[in-house]
Coordinates of N, CA and C in Angstrom, one line a residue:
M1 N 0.8 -1.2 0.0 CA 0.0 0.0 0.0 C 0.9 1.3 0.0
M2 N 2.0 1.2 0.7 CA 2.8 2.4 0.8 C 3.4 2.7 -0.6
R3 N 3.8 1.6 -1.3 CA 4.3 1.9 -2.7 C 3.3 2.5 -3.6
E4 N 2.0 2.1 -3.4 CA 1.0 2.6 -4.3 C 0.8 4.1 -4.0
R5 N 0.8 4.5 -2.7 CA 0.6 5.9 -2.3 C 1.8 6.7 -2.9
E6 N 3.0 6.2 -2.8 CA 4.1 6.9 -3.3 C 4.0 7.1 -4.8
H7 N 3.5 6.1 -5.5 CA 3.3 6.2 -7.0 C 2.3 7.3 -7.3
E8 N 1.2 7.3 -6.5 CA 0.1 8.3 -6.8 C 0.7 9.7 -6.6
H9 N 1.5 9.9 -5.5 CA 2.1 11.2 -5.3 C 3.0 11.6 -6.4
E10 N 3.7 10.6 -6.9 CA 4.6 10.9 -8.1 C 3.8 11.4 -9.3
D11 N 2.7 10.7 -9.5 CA 1.8 11.1 -10.6 C 1.3 12.5 -10.5
D12 N 1.0 12.9 -9.2 CA 0.5 14.2 -9.0 C 1.5 15.3 -9.2
S13 N 2.8 15.0 -9.1 CA 3.8 16.0 -9.2 C 4.5 16.0 -10.5
Q14 N 4.2 15.1 -11.4 CA 4.8 15.0 -12.7 C 3.8 14.8 -13.8
E15 N 4.2 15.2 -15.0 CA 3.3 15.1 -16.1 C 4.1 14.6 -17.4
W16 N 3.4 13.8 -18.2 CA 3.9 13.3 -19.4 C 3.6 14.3 -20.5
I17 N 4.5 14.7 -21.3 CA 4.3 15.5 -22.5 C 4.6 14.7 -23.8
A18 N 3.7 14.6 -24.7 CA 3.8 13.7 -25.9 C 3.7 14.5 -27.1
G19 N 4.6 14.3 -28.1 CA 4.6 14.9 -29.4 C 5.7 15.9 -29.5
K20 N 6.2 16.1 -30.8 CA 7.3 16.9 -31.1 C 7.0 18.4 -30.7
H21 N 5.9 18.9 -31.2 CA 5.6 20.3 -30.9 C 5.4 20.6 -29.4
P22 N 4.6 19.9 -28.7 CA 4.4 20.2 -27.3 C 5.7 20.1 -26.5
V23 N 6.5 19.1 -26.8 CA 7.8 18.9 -26.1 C 8.7 20.1 -26.4
M24 N 8.8 20.5 -27.7 CA 9.6 21.7 -28.0 C 9.2 23.0 -27.4
E25 N 7.8 23.2 -27.3 CA 7.3 24.4 -26.6 C 7.6 24.3 -25.1
A26 N 7.6 23.2 -24.6 CA 7.9 23.0 -23.1 C 9.4 23.4 -22.9
L27 N 10.2 23.0 -23.8 CA 11.7 23.3 -23.7 C 11.9 24.8 -23.8
R28 N 11.2 25.4 -24.8 CA 11.4 26.8 -25.1 C 10.9 27.7 -24.0
S29 N 9.8 27.3 -23.4 CA 9.2 28.1 -22.3 C 10.0 28.0 -21.0
G30 N 11.0 27.1 -20.9 CA 11.7 27.0 -19.7 C 11.1 26.1 -18.7
R31 N 10.1 25.3 -19.1 CA 9.4 24.4 -18.2 C 10.4 23.4 -17.6
E32 N 10.2 23.0 -16.4 CA 11.1 22.1 -15.7 C 10.9 20.7 -16.2
I33 N 11.8 20.2 -17.0 CA 11.7 18.9 -17.6 C 12.8 18.0 -16.9
N34 N 12.4 16.8 -16.6 CA 13.3 15.8 -16.0 C 14.1 15.0 -17.0
K35 N 13.4 14.5 -18.0 CA 14.0 13.6 -19.0 C 13.2 13.6 -20.3
I36 N 13.9 13.2 -21.4 CA 13.2 13.1 -22.7 C 13.6 11.8 -23.3
W37 N 12.5 11.1 -23.8 CA 12.8 9.9 -24.6 C 12.4 10.1 -26.0
V38 N 13.3 9.5 -26.9 CA 13.1 9.6 -28.4 C 13.2 8.2 -28.9
A39 N 12.2 7.9 -29.8 CA 12.2 6.6 -30.4 C 13.3 6.5 -31.5
E40 N 13.9 5.4 -31.6 CA 15.0 5.2 -32.5 C 14.6 5.6 -33.9
Q41 N 13.4 5.3 -34.3 CA 12.9 5.6 -35.7 C 12.7 7.1 -35.9
A42 N 12.6 7.9 -34.8 CA 12.3 9.3 -34.9 C 13.5 10.2 -34.7
Q43 N 14.7 9.6 -34.5 CA 15.9 10.4 -34.2 C 16.2 11.5 -35.2
K44 N 16.0 11.3 -36.5 CA 16.3 12.3 -37.5 C 15.4 13.5 -37.4
N45 N 14.1 13.2 -37.3 CA 13.1 14.3 -37.2 C 13.2 15.0 -35.9
A46 N 13.7 14.3 -34.9 CA 13.7 14.9 -33.5 C 15.0 15.7 -33.2
Q47 N 15.9 15.8 -34.2 CA 17.2 16.5 -34.0 C 17.1 17.9 -33.3
P48 N 16.1 18.7 -33.7 CA 16.0 20.0 -33.1 C 15.7 19.9 -31.6
I49 N 14.9 18.9 -31.2 CA 14.5 18.7 -29.8 C 15.8 18.2 -29.1
I50 N 16.5 17.3 -29.7 CA 17.7 16.7 -29.0 C 18.7 17.8 -28.8
L51 N 18.9 18.7 -29.8 CA 19.9 19.8 -29.6 C 19.5 20.7 -28.5
E52 N 18.2 21.1 -28.5 CA 17.6 22.0 -27.5 C 17.8 21.4 -26.1
A53 N 17.5 20.1 -26.0 CA 17.6 19.4 -24.7 C 19.0 19.4 -24.2
K54 N 20.0 19.1 -25.1 CA 21.4 19.1 -24.7 C 21.9 20.4 -24.3
K55 N 21.4 21.5 -24.9 CA 21.8 22.9 -24.5 C 21.3 23.2 -23.1
A56 N 20.1 22.6 -22.7 CA 19.6 22.8 -21.4 C 20.1 21.8 -20.4
G57 N 21.0 20.9 -20.9 CA 21.7 19.9 -20.0 C 20.7 18.8 -19.6
L58 N 19.8 18.5 -20.4 CA 18.8 17.4 -20.1 C 19.2 16.1 -20.7
I59 N 18.8 15.0 -20.0 CA 19.1 13.7 -20.5 C 18.1 13.3 -21.6
V60 N 18.6 12.8 -22.7 CA 17.8 12.3 -23.8 C 18.1 10.8 -24.0
Q61 N 17.1 10.0 -23.9 CA 17.4 8.5 -24.0 C 16.7 8.1 -25.3
I62 N 17.4 7.3 -26.1 CA 16.9 6.7 -27.3 C 16.4 5.3 -27.0
V63 N 15.1 5.1 -27.3 CA 14.5 3.8 -27.0 C 13.7 3.3 -28.1
D64 N 13.2 2.1 -28.0 CA 12.3 1.5 -29.0 C 10.9 2.2 -28.9
K65 N 10.3 2.4 -30.0 CA 9.0 3.1 -30.1 C 7.9 2.4 -29.2
R66 N 8.0 1.1 -29.0 CA 7.0 0.4 -28.2 C 7.1 0.9 -26.7
K67 N 8.3 1.3 -26.2 CA 8.4 1.8 -24.9 C 7.6 3.1 -24.7
L68 N 7.6 4.0 -25.8 CA 6.9 5.2 -25.7 C 5.4 4.9 -25.8
D69 N 5.0 3.9 -26.6 CA 3.6 3.5 -26.7 C 3.0 3.2 -25.3
Q70 N 3.9 2.5 -24.5 CA 3.5 2.1 -23.2 C 3.4 3.3 -22.2
M71 N 4.4 4.2 -22.3 CA 4.5 5.3 -21.4 C 3.3 6.3 -21.5
V72 N 2.9 6.5 -22.8 CA 1.8 7.5 -23.0 C 0.7 6.7 -23.8
E73 N 0.2 5.7 -23.3 CA -0.8 4.8 -24.0 C -1.9 5.6 -24.6
G74 N -2.2 5.4 -25.9 CA -3.3 6.0 -26.5 C -3.0 7.4 -27.1
M75 N -1.8 8.0 -26.8 CA -1.5 9.3 -27.3 C -0.6 9.3 -28.5
A76 N -0.8 10.2 -29.5 CA 0.1 10.3 -30.7 C 1.3 11.0 -30.3
H77 N 2.4 10.3 -29.9 CA 3.6 10.9 -29.4 C 4.6 11.3 -30.5
Q78 N 4.5 10.8 -31.7 CA 5.4 11.2 -32.8 C 6.8 10.8 -32.5
G79 N 7.0 9.8 -31.6 CA 8.4 9.4 -31.3 C 9.1 10.2 -30.3
V80 N 8.4 11.2 -29.6 CA 9.0 12.0 -28.6 C 8.1 12.1 -27.3
V81 N 8.7 11.8 -26.2 CA 8.0 11.9 -24.9 C 8.9 12.6 -23.9
A82 N 8.3 13.5 -23.1 CA 9.1 14.1 -22.0 C 8.4 13.9 -20.7
Q83 N 9.1 13.9 -19.6 CA 8.6 13.9 -18.3 C 8.9 15.2 -17.6
A84 N 7.9 15.9 -17.2 CA 8.1 17.3 -16.7 C 7.4 17.4 -15.3
A85 N 7.8 18.5 -14.6 CA 7.1 18.8 -13.4 C 5.7 19.2 -13.7
A86 N 4.7 18.9 -12.8 CA 3.3 19.2 -13.1 C 3.2 20.7 -13.3
H87 N 2.2 21.1 -14.1 CA 1.9 22.5 -14.3 C 1.6 23.3 -13.0
R88 N 2.2 24.5 -12.9 CA 1.9 25.3 -11.8 C 0.6 26.1 -12.1
Y89 N -0.3 26.1 -11.2 CA -1.5 27.0 -11.4 C -1.2 28.3 -10.7
F90 N -1.8 29.4 -11.3 CA -1.6 30.7 -10.9 C -2.7 31.2 -9.9
E91 N -2.5 32.2 -9.2 CA -3.5 32.8 -8.4 C -4.2 33.9 -9.3
V92 N -5.4 34.2 -8.9 CA -6.2 35.2 -9.7 C -5.4 36.6 -9.6
D93 N -4.9 36.9 -8.4 CA -4.1 38.1 -8.3 C -2.9 38.2 -9.2
E94 N -2.3 37.0 -9.5 CA -1.2 37.0 -10.4 C -1.7 37.3 -11.9
L95 N -2.8 36.8 -12.2 CA -3.4 37.1 -13.5 C -3.7 38.5 -13.7
L96 N -4.2 39.2 -12.7 CA -4.5 40.6 -12.7 C -3.2 41.4 -12.8
S97 N -2.2 41.0 -12.1 CA -0.9 41.7 -12.2 C -0.2 41.5 -13.6
R98 N -0.3 40.3 -14.1 CA 0.3 40.1 -15.5 C -0.4 41.0 -16.5
A99 N -1.8 41.1 -16.4 CA -2.5 41.9 -17.3 C -2.1 43.4 -17.2
K100 N -2.0 43.8 -16.0 CA -1.5 45.2 -15.7 C -0.1 45.5 -16.3
D101 N 0.8 44.5 -16.0 CA 2.1 44.7 -16.5 C 2.3 44.7 -18.0
S102 N 1.3 44.1 -18.7 CA 1.3 44.0 -20.1 C 1.0 45.4 -20.8
G103 N 0.4 46.2 -20.0 CA 0.0 47.5 -20.6 C -1.2 47.5 -21.5
E104 N -1.8 46.3 -21.6 CA -3.0 46.1 -22.4 C -4.2 46.1 -21.6
M105 N -5.4 46.2 -22.2 CA -6.7 46.1 -21.5 C -6.9 44.7 -21.1
P106 N -7.1 44.4 -19.8 CA -7.3 43.0 -19.3 C -8.3 42.3 -20.1
F107 N -8.0 41.0 -20.3 CA -8.9 40.1 -21.0 C -8.7 38.7 -20.4
F108 N -9.8 38.2 -19.8 CA -9.7 36.9 -19.1 C -10.9 36.0 -19.6
L109 N -10.7 34.7 -19.4 CA -11.7 33.7 -19.7 C -12.0 33.0 -18.4
L110 N -13.3 32.8 -18.1 CA -13.7 32.0 -16.9 C -14.5 30.8 -17.5
L111 N -14.0 29.6 -17.2 CA -14.6 28.4 -17.8 C -15.4 27.7 -16.7
D112 N -16.8 27.8 -16.8 CA -17.7 27.2 -15.8 C -17.9 25.7 -16.0
E113 N -17.0 24.9 -15.5 CA -17.2 23.5 -15.5 C -17.1 22.9 -17.0
I114 N -16.0 23.3 -17.7 CA -15.7 22.7 -19.0 C -15.1 21.3 -18.6
E115 N -15.7 20.2 -19.0 CA -15.3 18.9 -18.6 C -14.4 18.2 -19.6
D116 N -14.5 18.5 -20.9 CA -13.8 17.8 -21.9 C -12.4 18.3 -22.0
P117 N -11.3 17.5 -21.8 CA -10.0 18.0 -21.9 C -9.6 18.6 -23.3
H118 N -10.2 18.0 -24.3 CA -10.0 18.5 -25.7 C -10.5 19.9 -25.8
N119 N -11.7 20.2 -25.3 CA -12.2 21.5 -25.3 C -11.3 22.5 -24.6
L120 N -10.9 22.1 -23.4 CA -10.0 23.0 -22.6 C -8.7 23.2 -23.4
G121 N -8.1 22.2 -24.0 CA -6.9 22.4 -24.8 C -7.1 23.3 -26.0
S122 N -8.2 23.2 -26.7 CA -8.5 24.0 -27.8 C -8.8 25.5 -27.4
I123 N -9.4 25.6 -26.2 CA -9.7 27.0 -25.7 C -8.4 27.7 -25.4
L124 N -7.4 26.9 -24.7 CA -6.1 27.5 -24.4 C -5.3 27.9 -25.6
R125 N -5.5 27.1 -26.7 CA -4.7 27.3 -27.9 C -5.2 28.7 -28.5
T126 N -6.6 28.9 -28.6 CA -7.1 30.1 -29.1 C -6.8 31.3 -28.2
A127 N -6.9 31.0 -26.9 CA -6.6 32.1 -25.9 C -5.2 32.6 -26.1
E128 N -4.2 31.8 -26.4 CA -2.8 32.2 -26.6 C -2.8 33.0 -27.9
C129 N -3.5 32.7 -28.9 CA -3.5 33.4 -30.2 C -4.2 34.7 -30.1
T130 N -5.1 34.9 -29.2 CA -5.9 36.1 -29.1 C -5.5 37.1 -28.0
G131 N -4.4 36.8 -27.3 CA -4.0 37.7 -26.3 C -4.7 37.7 -25.0
V132 N -5.3 36.5 -24.6 CA -6.0 36.4 -23.3 C -4.9 36.4 -22.2
H133 N -5.2 37.2 -21.2 CA -4.2 37.3 -20.1 C -4.2 36.2 -19.1
G134 N -5.3 35.4 -19.1 CA -5.4 34.3 -18.1 C -6.7 33.6 -18.3
V135 N -6.7 32.3 -18.0 CA -7.9 31.5 -18.0 C -8.1 30.9 -16.6
I136 N -9.4 31.0 -16.1 CA -9.7 30.6 -14.8 C -10.7 29.4 -14.8
I137 N -10.3 28.4 -14.1 CA -11.1 27.1 -14.1 C -11.4 26.8 -12.6
P138 N -12.6 26.1 -12.4 CA -12.8 25.6 -11.0 C -12.1 24.3 -10.7
K139 N -11.9 24.1 -9.4 CA -11.1 22.9 -9.0 C -12.0 21.6 -9.2
R140 N -13.3 21.8 -9.0 CA -14.2 20.6 -9.1 C -15.0 20.6 -10.4
R141 N -15.3 19.4 -10.9 CA -16.2 19.3 -12.1 C -15.6 20.0 -13.3
S142 N -14.3 19.9 -13.4 CA -13.7 20.6 -14.5 C -12.4 19.9 -15.0
A143 N -12.2 19.9 -16.3 CA -10.9 19.4 -16.8 C -9.8 20.2 -16.2
S144 N -8.6 19.5 -16.0 CA -7.5 20.2 -15.5 C -6.3 20.1 -16.5
L145 N -5.1 20.5 -16.2 CA -4.0 20.6 -17.1 C -3.4 19.2 -17.2
T146 N -4.0 18.3 -18.0 CA -3.5 17.0 -18.2 C -2.6 16.9 -19.4
A147 N -2.1 15.7 -19.7 CA -1.3 15.5 -20.9 C -2.1 15.7 -22.2
T148 N -3.4 15.3 -22.1 CA -4.3 15.4 -23.2 C -4.6 16.9 -23.5
V149 N -4.7 17.7 -22.5 CA -4.9 19.2 -22.7 C -3.7 19.8 -23.3
T150 N -2.5 19.4 -22.8 CA -1.2 19.9 -23.3 C -1.1 19.6 -24.8
K151 N -1.4 18.4 -25.2 CA -1.3 17.9 -26.6 C -2.3 18.7 -27.4
T152 N -3.6 18.8 -27.0 CA -4.6 19.5 -27.8 C -4.3 21.0 -27.9
S153 N -3.6 21.6 -26.9 CA -3.4 23.0 -26.9 C -2.2 23.4 -27.8
A154 N -1.5 22.3 -28.4 CA -0.4 22.5 -29.3 C 0.7 23.4 -28.6
G155 N 0.9 23.2 -27.3 CA 2.0 24.0 -26.7 C 1.5 25.2 -26.0
A156 N 0.3 25.7 -26.3 CA -0.2 27.0 -25.7 C -0.3 26.9 -24.2
V157 N -0.4 25.8 -23.7 CA -0.5 25.6 -22.2 C 0.7 26.1 -21.5
E158 N 1.8 26.2 -22.2 CA 3.1 26.7 -21.7 C 3.1 28.2 -21.6
Y159 N 2.2 28.9 -22.2 CA 2.3 30.4 -22.3 C 1.0 31.0 -21.7
V160 N -0.1 30.3 -21.6 CA -1.3 30.9 -21.1 C -1.4 30.6 -19.6
P161 N -1.4 31.5 -18.7 CA -1.5 31.2 -17.2 C -2.9 30.8 -16.9
V162 N -3.0 29.7 -16.1 CA -4.3 29.2 -15.7 C -4.4 29.2 -14.2
A163 N -5.5 29.8 -13.7 CA -5.8 29.8 -12.3 C -6.8 28.8 -12.0
R164 N -6.7 28.1 -10.9 CA -7.7 27.1 -10.5 C -8.3 27.5 -9.1
I165 N -9.6 27.7 -9.1 CA -10.2 28.4 -8.0 C -11.3 27.5 -7.4
T166 N -11.6 27.8 -6.1 CA -12.6 26.9 -5.4 C -14.0 27.5 -5.6
N167 N -14.2 28.8 -5.8 CA -15.5 29.4 -5.8 C -15.6 30.4 -7.0
M168 N -16.3 30.1 -8.0 CA -16.4 30.9 -9.2 C -17.1 32.2 -8.9
A169 N -18.2 32.2 -8.1 CA -18.9 33.4 -7.8 C -18.1 34.4 -7.1
Q170 N -17.3 34.0 -6.1 CA -16.4 34.9 -5.4 C -15.3 35.4 -6.3
T171 N -14.9 34.6 -7.2 CA -13.8 35.0 -8.2 C -14.4 36.2 -9.1
I172 N -15.6 36.0 -9.5 CA -16.3 37.1 -10.3 C -16.3 38.4 -9.5
D173 N -16.7 38.3 -8.2 CA -16.7 39.5 -7.4 C -15.3 40.1 -7.3
K174 N -14.3 39.3 -7.2 CA -12.9 39.8 -7.1 C -12.6 40.5 -8.4
L175 N -12.9 40.0 -9.5 CA -12.6 40.6 -10.8 C -13.4 41.9 -10.9
K176 N -14.6 42.0 -10.5 CA -15.4 43.2 -10.6 C -14.7 44.3 -9.7
E177 N -14.3 43.9 -8.5 CA -13.6 44.8 -7.6 C -12.4 45.4 -8.3
A178 N -11.7 44.6 -9.2 CA -10.5 45.1 -9.9 C -10.9 45.9 -11.1
G179 N -12.2 46.1 -11.3 CA -12.6 46.9 -12.5 C -12.8 46.2 -13.8
V180 N -13.0 44.8 -13.6 CA -13.2 44.0 -14.8 C -14.7 43.7 -15.0
W181 N -15.2 43.9 -16.2 CA -16.6 43.6 -16.5 C -16.7 42.2 -16.9
V182 N -17.8 41.5 -16.4 CA -17.9 40.1 -16.7 C -19.1 39.8 -17.6
A183 N -18.8 39.2 -18.7 CA -19.9 38.9 -19.7 C -20.1 37.4 -19.8
G184 N -21.3 36.9 -19.7 CA -21.6 35.5 -19.8 C -22.1 35.1 -21.2
A185 N -21.5 34.1 -21.7 CA -22.0 33.6 -23.0 C -23.2 32.6 -22.8
D186 N -24.3 33.0 -23.2 CA -25.6 32.3 -22.9 C -26.5 32.3 -24.1
V187 N -27.0 31.1 -24.5 CA -27.9 31.0 -25.7 C -29.2 31.8 -25.5
G188 N -29.6 32.0 -24.2 CA -30.8 32.7 -23.9 C -30.6 34.2 -23.8
A189 N -29.4 34.7 -24.0 CA -29.2 36.2 -23.9 C -30.0 36.9 -25.0
E190 N -30.3 38.2 -24.6 CA -31.0 39.0 -25.6 C -30.0 39.7 -26.5
R191 N -28.8 40.0 -26.1 CA -27.9 40.7 -26.9 C -27.0 39.8 -27.8
D192 N -27.2 40.0 -29.1 CA -26.4 39.3 -30.1 C -25.1 40.0 -30.3
V193 N -24.0 39.2 -30.1 CA -22.6 39.8 -30.1 C -22.3 40.6 -31.4
F194 N -22.9 40.3 -32.5 CA -22.6 40.9 -33.8 C -23.6 42.0 -34.2
T195 N -24.8 41.9 -33.8 CA -25.8 42.9 -34.3 C -26.4 43.9 -33.2
S196 N -25.9 43.7 -32.0 CA -26.5 44.6 -30.9 C -25.5 45.8 -30.7
G197 N -24.5 45.9 -31.5 CA -23.6 47.0 -31.3 C -22.7 46.8 -30.0
M198 N -22.5 45.6 -29.7 CA -21.8 45.2 -28.4 C -20.3 45.6 -28.6
K199 N -19.8 46.4 -27.6 CA -18.4 46.9 -27.6 C -17.7 46.2 -26.5
F200 N -16.4 45.8 -26.8 CA -15.6 45.1 -25.8 C -14.4 46.0 -25.5
D201 N -14.5 47.3 -25.6 CA -13.4 48.2 -25.3 C -13.4 48.5 -23.8
M202 N -13.2 47.4 -23.0 CA -13.3 47.5 -21.5 C -12.5 46.4 -20.9
P203 N -12.0 46.5 -19.7 CA -11.4 45.3 -19.0 C -12.5 44.3 -19.0
L204 N -12.2 43.1 -19.5 CA -13.3 42.1 -19.7 C -12.9 40.7 -19.3
A205 N -13.9 40.0 -18.8 CA -13.8 38.5 -18.6 C -15.0 37.9 -19.2
I206 N -14.9 36.9 -20.0 CA -16.0 36.2 -20.6 C -16.2 34.8 -20.0
V207 N -17.4 34.5 -19.6 CA -17.7 33.2 -18.9 C -18.2 32.3 -20.0
I208 N -17.6 31.1 -20.1 CA -18.0 30.1 -21.0 C -18.6 28.9 -20.2
G209 N -19.8 28.4 -20.5 CA -20.4 27.4 -19.6 C -20.1 26.0 -20.0
N210 N -20.6 25.1 -19.2 CA -20.4 23.7 -19.4 C -21.0 23.2 -20.7
E211 N -20.4 22.2 -21.3 CA -20.7 21.7 -22.7 C -22.2 21.4 -22.8
A212 N -22.8 20.8 -21.7 CA -24.2 20.4 -21.8 C -25.2 21.4 -21.1
K213 N -24.8 21.9 -20.0 CA -25.7 22.7 -19.2 C -25.5 24.2 -19.4
G214 N -24.4 24.6 -20.0 CA -24.2 26.1 -20.1 C -23.7 26.6 -18.8
I215 N -23.9 27.9 -18.6 CA -23.5 28.6 -17.3 C -24.5 28.3 -16.2
G216 N -24.0 28.1 -15.0 CA -24.9 27.8 -13.9 C -25.7 29.1 -13.5
R217 N -26.9 28.9 -12.9 CA -27.8 30.0 -12.6 C -27.1 31.1 -11.8
L218 N -26.4 30.7 -10.7 CA -25.8 31.7 -9.8 C -24.7 32.5 -10.6
I219 N -23.9 31.8 -11.4 CA -22.9 32.5 -12.2 C -23.5 33.4 -13.2
R220 N -24.6 33.0 -13.8 CA -25.3 33.8 -14.8 C -25.8 35.1 -14.2
E221 N -26.3 35.0 -13.0 CA -26.8 36.2 -12.3 C -25.7 37.1 -11.8
K222 N -24.5 36.6 -11.6 CA -23.3 37.4 -11.2 C -22.8 38.2 -12.4
C223 N -23.0 37.8 -13.6 CA -22.5 38.4 -14.8 C -23.1 39.9 -14.9
D224 N -22.2 40.8 -15.4 CA -22.7 42.2 -15.7 C -23.7 42.2 -16.8
F225 N -23.4 41.4 -17.8 CA -24.4 41.3 -19.0 C -24.1 39.9 -19.7
L226 N -25.1 39.5 -20.5 CA -25.1 38.2 -21.2 C -25.0 38.5 -22.7
I227 N -24.3 37.7 -23.4 CA -24.2 37.8 -24.8 C -24.4 36.4 -25.5
K228 N -24.8 36.4 -26.7 CA -24.9 35.2 -27.5 C -24.4 35.3 -28.9
L229 N -24.2 34.2 -29.5 CA -23.8 34.2 -30.9 C -25.0 33.9 -31.7
P230 N -25.2 34.5 -32.9 CA -26.4 34.2 -33.7 C -26.4 32.7 -34.2
M231 N -27.5 32.1 -34.3 CA -27.7 30.7 -34.8 C -28.7 30.7 -35.9
H232 N -28.2 30.2 -37.1 CA -29.0 30.1 -38.3 C -29.3 28.7 -38.7
G233 N -28.6 27.7 -38.1 CA -28.8 26.3 -38.5 C -29.9 25.6 -37.6
Q234 N -29.9 24.3 -37.6 CA -30.9 23.6 -36.9 C -30.6 23.4 -35.4
L235 N -29.3 23.5 -35.1 CA -28.8 23.3 -33.7 C -28.9 24.6 -33.0
N236 N -29.1 24.6 -31.7 CA -29.2 25.8 -30.9 C -28.0 26.2 -30.1
S237 N -26.9 25.5 -30.3 CA -25.7 25.8 -29.6 C -24.5 25.3 -30.4
L238 N -23.3 26.0 -30.1 CA -22.0 25.6 -30.7 C -21.3 24.7 -29.6
N239 N -20.3 24.0 -30.1 CA -19.3 23.4 -29.2 C -18.7 24.5 -28.4
A240 N -18.4 24.2 -27.1 CA -17.9 25.2 -26.2 C -16.6 25.8 -26.6
S241 N -15.7 25.1 -27.2 CA -14.4 25.6 -27.6 C -14.6 26.5 -28.9
V242 N -15.5 26.1 -29.7 CA -15.8 26.9 -30.9 C -16.4 28.2 -30.6
A243 N -17.4 28.2 -29.7 CA -18.1 29.4 -29.2 C -17.1 30.3 -28.5
A244 N -16.2 29.8 -27.7 CA -15.2 30.6 -27.0 C -14.3 31.2 -28.0
G245 N -13.9 30.4 -29.0 CA -13.0 30.9 -30.1 C -13.5 32.1 -30.8
V246 N -14.8 32.0 -31.2 CA -15.5 33.1 -32.0 C -15.5 34.3 -31.1
L247 N -15.9 34.2 -29.9 CA -15.9 35.4 -29.0 C -14.6 36.0 -28.7
M248 N -13.5 35.1 -28.5 CA -12.2 35.7 -28.3 C -11.7 36.5 -29.5
Y249 N -12.0 36.0 -30.7 CA -11.6 36.7 -31.9 C -12.4 37.9 -32.2
E250 N -13.6 38.0 -31.7 CA -14.4 39.2 -31.9 C -13.9 40.3 -30.9
V251 N -13.4 39.9 -29.7 CA -12.8 40.8 -28.8 C -11.5 41.3 -29.4
L252 N -10.7 40.4 -30.0 CA -9.4 40.8 -30.6 C -9.7 41.8 -31.8
R253 N -10.7 41.4 -32.6 CA -11.0 42.2 -33.8 C -11.3 43.6 -33.4
Q254 N -12.1 43.8 -32.4 CA -12.5 45.1 -32.0 C -11.3 45.9 -31.4
R255 N -10.5 45.2 -30.6 CA -9.4 45.8 -30.0 C -8.3 46.2 -31.0
L256 N -8.3 45.5 -32.1 CA -7.3 45.9 -33.1 C -7.9 47.0 -34.0
G257 N -9.2 47.3 -33.8 CA -9.8 48.4 -34.5 C -10.1 48.0 -36.0
K258 N -10.4 46.7 -36.2 CA -10.7 46.3 -37.5 C -12.2 46.4 -37.8

C-alpha cells in the first residue's frame, strides 16, 4: 500500500508530454523537464529537440517506439515523450498583475465546468493566439491541465497562465472589484454579439459554460451582462471551444480596430 501511495504522489507532481511540438514548446518556455525519450525511428526528425535538450543539460534517451507507446498509452507521441514537473496553477491576483504589467486592456476567460480536456486544450490554444491574459477554471467538475490538454493546446498551455479556484462566484466578485466587466456567453441572452452594437473596449472577462448545461444559474446572475452568438442552423448551440474561439476573436478584432 505504501508503494501505491508513493506512486500516486509521483503522478500528482509529474506530467507526461507527448509529441514533437508540445515537447519543443515546453523546452522553449523554460518548463522544468526531468528527462526526454526519443524513439529510434524518430531520431532524425527529432534532432532540433535533441539539440535544444542538450543545450539545457537534459538527459535524452533513445528507446524503442514500443516503450513510448506504453509510457503514454493511446496518445500520438510522434516518437518524442518528456517527463516534466506538473503545471503550476496561478492565483487570480497574479493574472490581474500580469494583465496590468502588459500595458494592455485586461482580457480573461472563466470556464464554468468545462469537462472535456480536448475543449480545454482548444480554448487555451485560441486564448494564446488572441492575447488572453489568463484562464480561470474551478477545481471541481472541470478538466485540469493533463497531458491530453497539453497535446490539444499545441503547446499553448506553456504560455497561457491558468488559475484554479474553489469558488467561481467569489472570483467574479474579485474581478469586478478590480474593475473587470464580466460577460456571460448564454444562448438565452437578448444581446447578439454581432448585431447589438456590443463593444468590448473595456477590461473584460468572458464566462463560457459547461458543454451540456451552459452557465450555472448563480454564475449567470453574477455576470454584468449576457451575450450570445447568432444561430441560423438547426442546432441551438455551438461546441464550447468553438463558441469561445469566436468570442475571443471578436474581442481581438474590436481591440485591433478592424
